[in-house]
Coordinates of C-alpha atoms in Angstrom, one line a residue:
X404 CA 1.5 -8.2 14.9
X405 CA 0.8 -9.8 11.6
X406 CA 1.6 -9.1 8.1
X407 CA 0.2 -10.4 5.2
X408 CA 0.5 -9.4 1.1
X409 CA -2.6 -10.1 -1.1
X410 CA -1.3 -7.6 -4.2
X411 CA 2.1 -6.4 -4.5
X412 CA 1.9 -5.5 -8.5
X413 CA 2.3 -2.2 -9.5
X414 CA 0.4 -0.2 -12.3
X415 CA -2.2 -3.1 -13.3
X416 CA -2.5 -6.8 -12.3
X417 CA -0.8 -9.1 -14.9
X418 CA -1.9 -12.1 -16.4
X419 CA 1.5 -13.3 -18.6
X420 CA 2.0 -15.6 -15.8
X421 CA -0.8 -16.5 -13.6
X422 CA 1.0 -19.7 -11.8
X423 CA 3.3 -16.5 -10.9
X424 CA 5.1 -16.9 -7.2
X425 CA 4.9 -13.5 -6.8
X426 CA 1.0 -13.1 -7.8
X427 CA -0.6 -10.9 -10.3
X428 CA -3.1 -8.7 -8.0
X429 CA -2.0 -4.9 -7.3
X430 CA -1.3 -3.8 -4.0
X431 CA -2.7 -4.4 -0.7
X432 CA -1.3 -5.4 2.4
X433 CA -3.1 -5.9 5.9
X434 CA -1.8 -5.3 9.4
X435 CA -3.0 -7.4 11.6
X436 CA -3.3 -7.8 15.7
X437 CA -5.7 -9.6 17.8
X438 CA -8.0 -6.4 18.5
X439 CA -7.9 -4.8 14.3
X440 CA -6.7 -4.9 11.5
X441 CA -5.6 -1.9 9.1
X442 CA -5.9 -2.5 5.3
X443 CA -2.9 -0.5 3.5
X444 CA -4.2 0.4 0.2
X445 CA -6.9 -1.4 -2.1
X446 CA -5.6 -2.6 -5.5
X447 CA -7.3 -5.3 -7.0
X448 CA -5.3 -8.1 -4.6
X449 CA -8.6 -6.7 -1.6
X450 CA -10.9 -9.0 -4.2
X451 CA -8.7 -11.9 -2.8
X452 CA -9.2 -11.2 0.8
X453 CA -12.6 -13.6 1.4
X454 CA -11.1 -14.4 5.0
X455 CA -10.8 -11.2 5.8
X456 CA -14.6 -10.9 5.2
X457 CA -15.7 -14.0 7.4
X458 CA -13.3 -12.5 10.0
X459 CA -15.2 -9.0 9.7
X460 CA -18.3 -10.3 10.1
X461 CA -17.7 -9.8 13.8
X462 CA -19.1 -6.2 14.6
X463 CA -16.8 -5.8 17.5
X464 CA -13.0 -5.5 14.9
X465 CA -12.7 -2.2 13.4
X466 CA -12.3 -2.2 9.8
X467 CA -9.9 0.6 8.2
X468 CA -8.1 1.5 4.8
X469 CA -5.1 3.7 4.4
X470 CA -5.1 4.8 0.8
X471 CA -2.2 6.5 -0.2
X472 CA -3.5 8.3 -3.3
X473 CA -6.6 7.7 -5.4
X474 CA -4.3 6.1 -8.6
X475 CA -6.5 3.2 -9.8
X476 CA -4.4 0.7 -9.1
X477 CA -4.6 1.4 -5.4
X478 CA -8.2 1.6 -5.3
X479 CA -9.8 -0.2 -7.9
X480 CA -10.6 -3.4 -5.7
X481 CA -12.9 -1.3 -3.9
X482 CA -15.3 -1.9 -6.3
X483 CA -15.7 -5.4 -5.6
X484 CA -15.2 -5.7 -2.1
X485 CA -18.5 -6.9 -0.3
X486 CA -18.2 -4.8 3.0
X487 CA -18.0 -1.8 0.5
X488 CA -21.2 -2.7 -0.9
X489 CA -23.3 -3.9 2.0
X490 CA -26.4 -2.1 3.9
X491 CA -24.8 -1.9 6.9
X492 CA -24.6 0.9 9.5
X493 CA -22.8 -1.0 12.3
X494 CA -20.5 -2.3 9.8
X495 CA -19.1 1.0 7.7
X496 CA -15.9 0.1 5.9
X497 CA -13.5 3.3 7.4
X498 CA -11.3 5.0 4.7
X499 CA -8.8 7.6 5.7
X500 CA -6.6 9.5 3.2
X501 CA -5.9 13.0 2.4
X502 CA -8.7 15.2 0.7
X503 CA -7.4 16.7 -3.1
X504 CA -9.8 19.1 -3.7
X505 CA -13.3 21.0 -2.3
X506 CA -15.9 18.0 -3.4
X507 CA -16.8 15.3 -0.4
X508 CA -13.7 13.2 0.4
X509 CA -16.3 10.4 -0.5
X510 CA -17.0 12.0 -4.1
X511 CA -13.2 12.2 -4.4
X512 CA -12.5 8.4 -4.1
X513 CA -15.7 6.9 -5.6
X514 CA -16.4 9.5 -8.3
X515 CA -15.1 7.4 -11.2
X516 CA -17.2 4.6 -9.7
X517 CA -20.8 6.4 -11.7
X518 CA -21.9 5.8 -14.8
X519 CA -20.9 5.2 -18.0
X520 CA -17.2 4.2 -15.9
X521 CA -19.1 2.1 -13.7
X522 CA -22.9 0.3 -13.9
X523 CA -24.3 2.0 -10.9
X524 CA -22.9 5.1 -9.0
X525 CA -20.6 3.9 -5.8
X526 CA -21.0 7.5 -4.9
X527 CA -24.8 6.7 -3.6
X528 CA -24.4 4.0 -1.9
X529 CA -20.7 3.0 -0.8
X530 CA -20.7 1.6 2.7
X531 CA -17.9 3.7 3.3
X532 CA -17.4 6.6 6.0
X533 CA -14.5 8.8 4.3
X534 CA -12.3 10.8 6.7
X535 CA -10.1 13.0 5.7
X536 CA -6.6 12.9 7.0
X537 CA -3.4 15.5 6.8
X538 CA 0.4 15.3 6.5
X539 CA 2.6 15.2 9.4
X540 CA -0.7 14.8 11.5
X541 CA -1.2 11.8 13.5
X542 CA -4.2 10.0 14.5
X543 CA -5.3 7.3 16.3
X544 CA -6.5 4.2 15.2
X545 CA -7.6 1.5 18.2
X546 CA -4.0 0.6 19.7
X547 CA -1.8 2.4 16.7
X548 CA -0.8 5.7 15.8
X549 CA -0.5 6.6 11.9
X550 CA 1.3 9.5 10.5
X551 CA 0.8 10.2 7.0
X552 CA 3.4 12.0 5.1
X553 CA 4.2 13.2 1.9
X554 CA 5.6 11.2 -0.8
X555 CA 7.7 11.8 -3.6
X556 CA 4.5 10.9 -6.1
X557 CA 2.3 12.7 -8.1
X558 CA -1.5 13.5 -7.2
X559 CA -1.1 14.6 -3.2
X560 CA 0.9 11.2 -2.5
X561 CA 1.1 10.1 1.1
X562 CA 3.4 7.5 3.4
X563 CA 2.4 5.8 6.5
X564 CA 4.7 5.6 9.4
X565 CA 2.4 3.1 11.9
X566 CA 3.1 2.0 14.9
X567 CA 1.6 0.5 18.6
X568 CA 4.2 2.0 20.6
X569 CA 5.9 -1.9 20.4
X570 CA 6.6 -2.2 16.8
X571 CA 6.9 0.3 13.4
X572 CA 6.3 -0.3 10.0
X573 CA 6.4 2.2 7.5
X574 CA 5.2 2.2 3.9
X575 CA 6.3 3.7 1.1
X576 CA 4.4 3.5 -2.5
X577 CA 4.2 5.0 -4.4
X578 CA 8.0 7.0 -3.6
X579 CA 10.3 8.2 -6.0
X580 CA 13.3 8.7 -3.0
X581 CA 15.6 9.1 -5.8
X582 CA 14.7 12.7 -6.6
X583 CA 13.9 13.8 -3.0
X584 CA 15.8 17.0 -1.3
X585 CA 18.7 16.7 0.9
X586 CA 15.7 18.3 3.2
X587 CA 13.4 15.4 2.0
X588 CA 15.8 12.7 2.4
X589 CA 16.3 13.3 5.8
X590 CA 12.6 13.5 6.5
X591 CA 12.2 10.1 5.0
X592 CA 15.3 8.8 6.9
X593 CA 13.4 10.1 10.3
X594 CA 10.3 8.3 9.2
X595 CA 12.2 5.0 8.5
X596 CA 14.6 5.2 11.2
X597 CA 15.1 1.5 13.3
X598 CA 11.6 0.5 11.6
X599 CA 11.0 -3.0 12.4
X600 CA 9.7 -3.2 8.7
X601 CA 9.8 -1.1 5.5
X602 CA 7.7 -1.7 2.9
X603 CA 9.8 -0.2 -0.2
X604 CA 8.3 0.5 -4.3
X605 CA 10.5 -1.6 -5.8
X606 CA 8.7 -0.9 -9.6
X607 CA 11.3 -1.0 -11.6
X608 CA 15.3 -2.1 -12.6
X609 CA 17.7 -0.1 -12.6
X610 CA 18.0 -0.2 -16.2
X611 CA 14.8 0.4 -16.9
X612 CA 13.9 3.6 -14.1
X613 CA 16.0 6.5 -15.9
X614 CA 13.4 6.4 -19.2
X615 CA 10.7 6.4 -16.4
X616 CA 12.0 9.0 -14.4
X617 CA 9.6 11.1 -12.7
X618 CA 7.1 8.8 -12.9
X619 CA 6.9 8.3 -9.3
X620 CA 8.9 4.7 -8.6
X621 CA 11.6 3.7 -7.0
X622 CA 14.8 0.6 -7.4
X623 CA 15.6 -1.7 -5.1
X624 CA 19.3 0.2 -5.0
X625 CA 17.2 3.2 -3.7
X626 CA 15.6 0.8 -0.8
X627 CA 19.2 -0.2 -0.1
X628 CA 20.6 3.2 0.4
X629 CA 17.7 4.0 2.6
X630 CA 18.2 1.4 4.5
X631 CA 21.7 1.9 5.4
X632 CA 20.9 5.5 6.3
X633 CA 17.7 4.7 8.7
X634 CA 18.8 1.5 10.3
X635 CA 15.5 -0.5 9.5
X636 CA 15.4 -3.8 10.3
X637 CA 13.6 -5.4 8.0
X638 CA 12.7 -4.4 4.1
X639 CA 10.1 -6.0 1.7
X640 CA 9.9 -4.5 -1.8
X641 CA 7.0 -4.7 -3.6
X642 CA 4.6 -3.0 -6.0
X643 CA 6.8 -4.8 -9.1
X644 CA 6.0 -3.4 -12.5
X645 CA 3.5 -5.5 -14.6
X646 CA 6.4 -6.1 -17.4
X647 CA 8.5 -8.2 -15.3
X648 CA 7.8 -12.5 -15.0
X649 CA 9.0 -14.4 -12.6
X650 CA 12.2 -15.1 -14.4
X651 CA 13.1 -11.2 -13.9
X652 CA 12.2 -11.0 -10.3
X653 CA 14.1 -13.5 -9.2
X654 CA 17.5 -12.3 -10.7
X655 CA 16.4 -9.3 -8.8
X656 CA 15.6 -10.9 -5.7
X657 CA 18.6 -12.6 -5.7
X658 CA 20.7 -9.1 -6.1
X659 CA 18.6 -8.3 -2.8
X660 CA 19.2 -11.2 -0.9
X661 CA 23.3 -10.2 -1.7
X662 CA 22.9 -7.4 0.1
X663 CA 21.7 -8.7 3.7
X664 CA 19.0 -10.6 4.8
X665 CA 17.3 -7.9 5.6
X666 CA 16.0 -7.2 2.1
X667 CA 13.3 -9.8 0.7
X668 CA 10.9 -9.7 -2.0
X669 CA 6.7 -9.9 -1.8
X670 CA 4.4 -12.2 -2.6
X671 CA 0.9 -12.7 -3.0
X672 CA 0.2 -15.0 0.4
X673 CA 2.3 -14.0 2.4
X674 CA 2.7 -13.6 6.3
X675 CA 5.2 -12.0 8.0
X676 CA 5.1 -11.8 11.6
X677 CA 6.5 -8.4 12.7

């Protein structure tokens, strides 16, 4: 199983730096095996993906997305991404996430995609077959089973816990653990526990998160106490708040790197081999 970051901002993609090491696209991340490969959310970093188009082209690989909430950071690269916008039947780009309201799940996540937001309505024409998926209900895709969740994040929030049976990886943005219950916290702990990978919101410092709590995001001290309790075995923090260079993520990589070498930082490129 394969792993591999194209966006790992948070919020909006960032320009102050674009020789960045740690890229300026917001967040997507692909799972990868021989048979499929599962697209976890589409933030502007899907725009980069070009191999992953050539490698679709073959009709027999599934193509899905996991979007955790409709924010537009986590969706907007959907409206650039050619399999979205092709004529194809046989080739229907697959997104699963949970329905927010009574309007067609499609309606819900291309509905700001119309005119005057957008030149021509994605609603109409999105190659897109939108299934709606619950919390705590798991389903099937080709040789993995995903369990969404709820997150501690505004606007019906979800987690993924995926796994083949082999290997687990479970990801969490947008999660505010910080301000879970003692009921919640334990959830989460269940969801995370002896995960060969967790994928942590790592948005902001520590001196910055108490003027922007509630907001949804977590510190990489929260991703260290979860991973203490739950035993994971690997932790990559991402979705980094636009504000900080490279300069500022490195002095918090290294604090990461202090704690264990299970803890290590995105970035745009790449692979991890789960």
């Amino acid at each position: 199983m394969l792993m591999k970051v194209y966006g790992c901002r948070g919020s909006l993609p960032t320009t102050r730096d674009p020789s960045s090491k740690y890229g300026s696209n917001t967040s997507c991340i692909t799972i990868e095996t021989a048979q499929q490969t599962i697209i976890l959310d589409a933030g502007s970093g899907i725009a980069q993906m070009d191999r992953l188009v050539r490698l679709f082209a073959r009709k027999d690989r599934p193509f899905d997305i996991l979007l955790s909430h409709l924010h537009l950071d986590h969706m907007i690269g959907l409206t650039v991404f050619s399999k979205v916008w092709m004529n194809s039947p046989d080739e229907l780009v697959r997104i699963y996430t949970p329905s927010r309201d009574d309007r067609p799940l499609k309606e819900q996540i291309f509905g700001l995609f119309v005119p005057p937001y957008w030149p021509v309505s994605m609603v109409d024409f999105a190659n897109a077959q939108c299934i709606a998926v619950e919390a705590d209900a798991p389903f099937r895709l080709g040789s993995f089973t995903i369990t969404p969740f709820v997150a501690q994040h505004p606007d019906k929030t979800v987690s993924f816990h995926i796994t083949n049976g082999e290997k687990t990886i479970v990801y969490l943005l947008d999660s505010e653990v910080a301000l879970l219950s003692e009921e919640g916290q334990r959830t989460l702990e269940n969801y995370c526990k002896n995960a060969d990978m967790v994928i942590f919101d790592a948005a902001y410092s520590t001196i910055d998160y108490p003027e922007k709590k509630g907001w949804g995001h977590s510190t990489i001290e929260d991703g260290f106490k979860l991973a203490k309790s739950c035993g994971c075995k690997k932790m990559m923090f991402t979705h980094f708040g636009f504000e900080y260079g490279d300069q500022e993520l490195e002095i918090f990589e290294s604090q990461a790197q202090a704690q264990g070498d299970i803890f290590f930082f995105a970035r745009e490129g790449m692979e991890i081999k789960i």
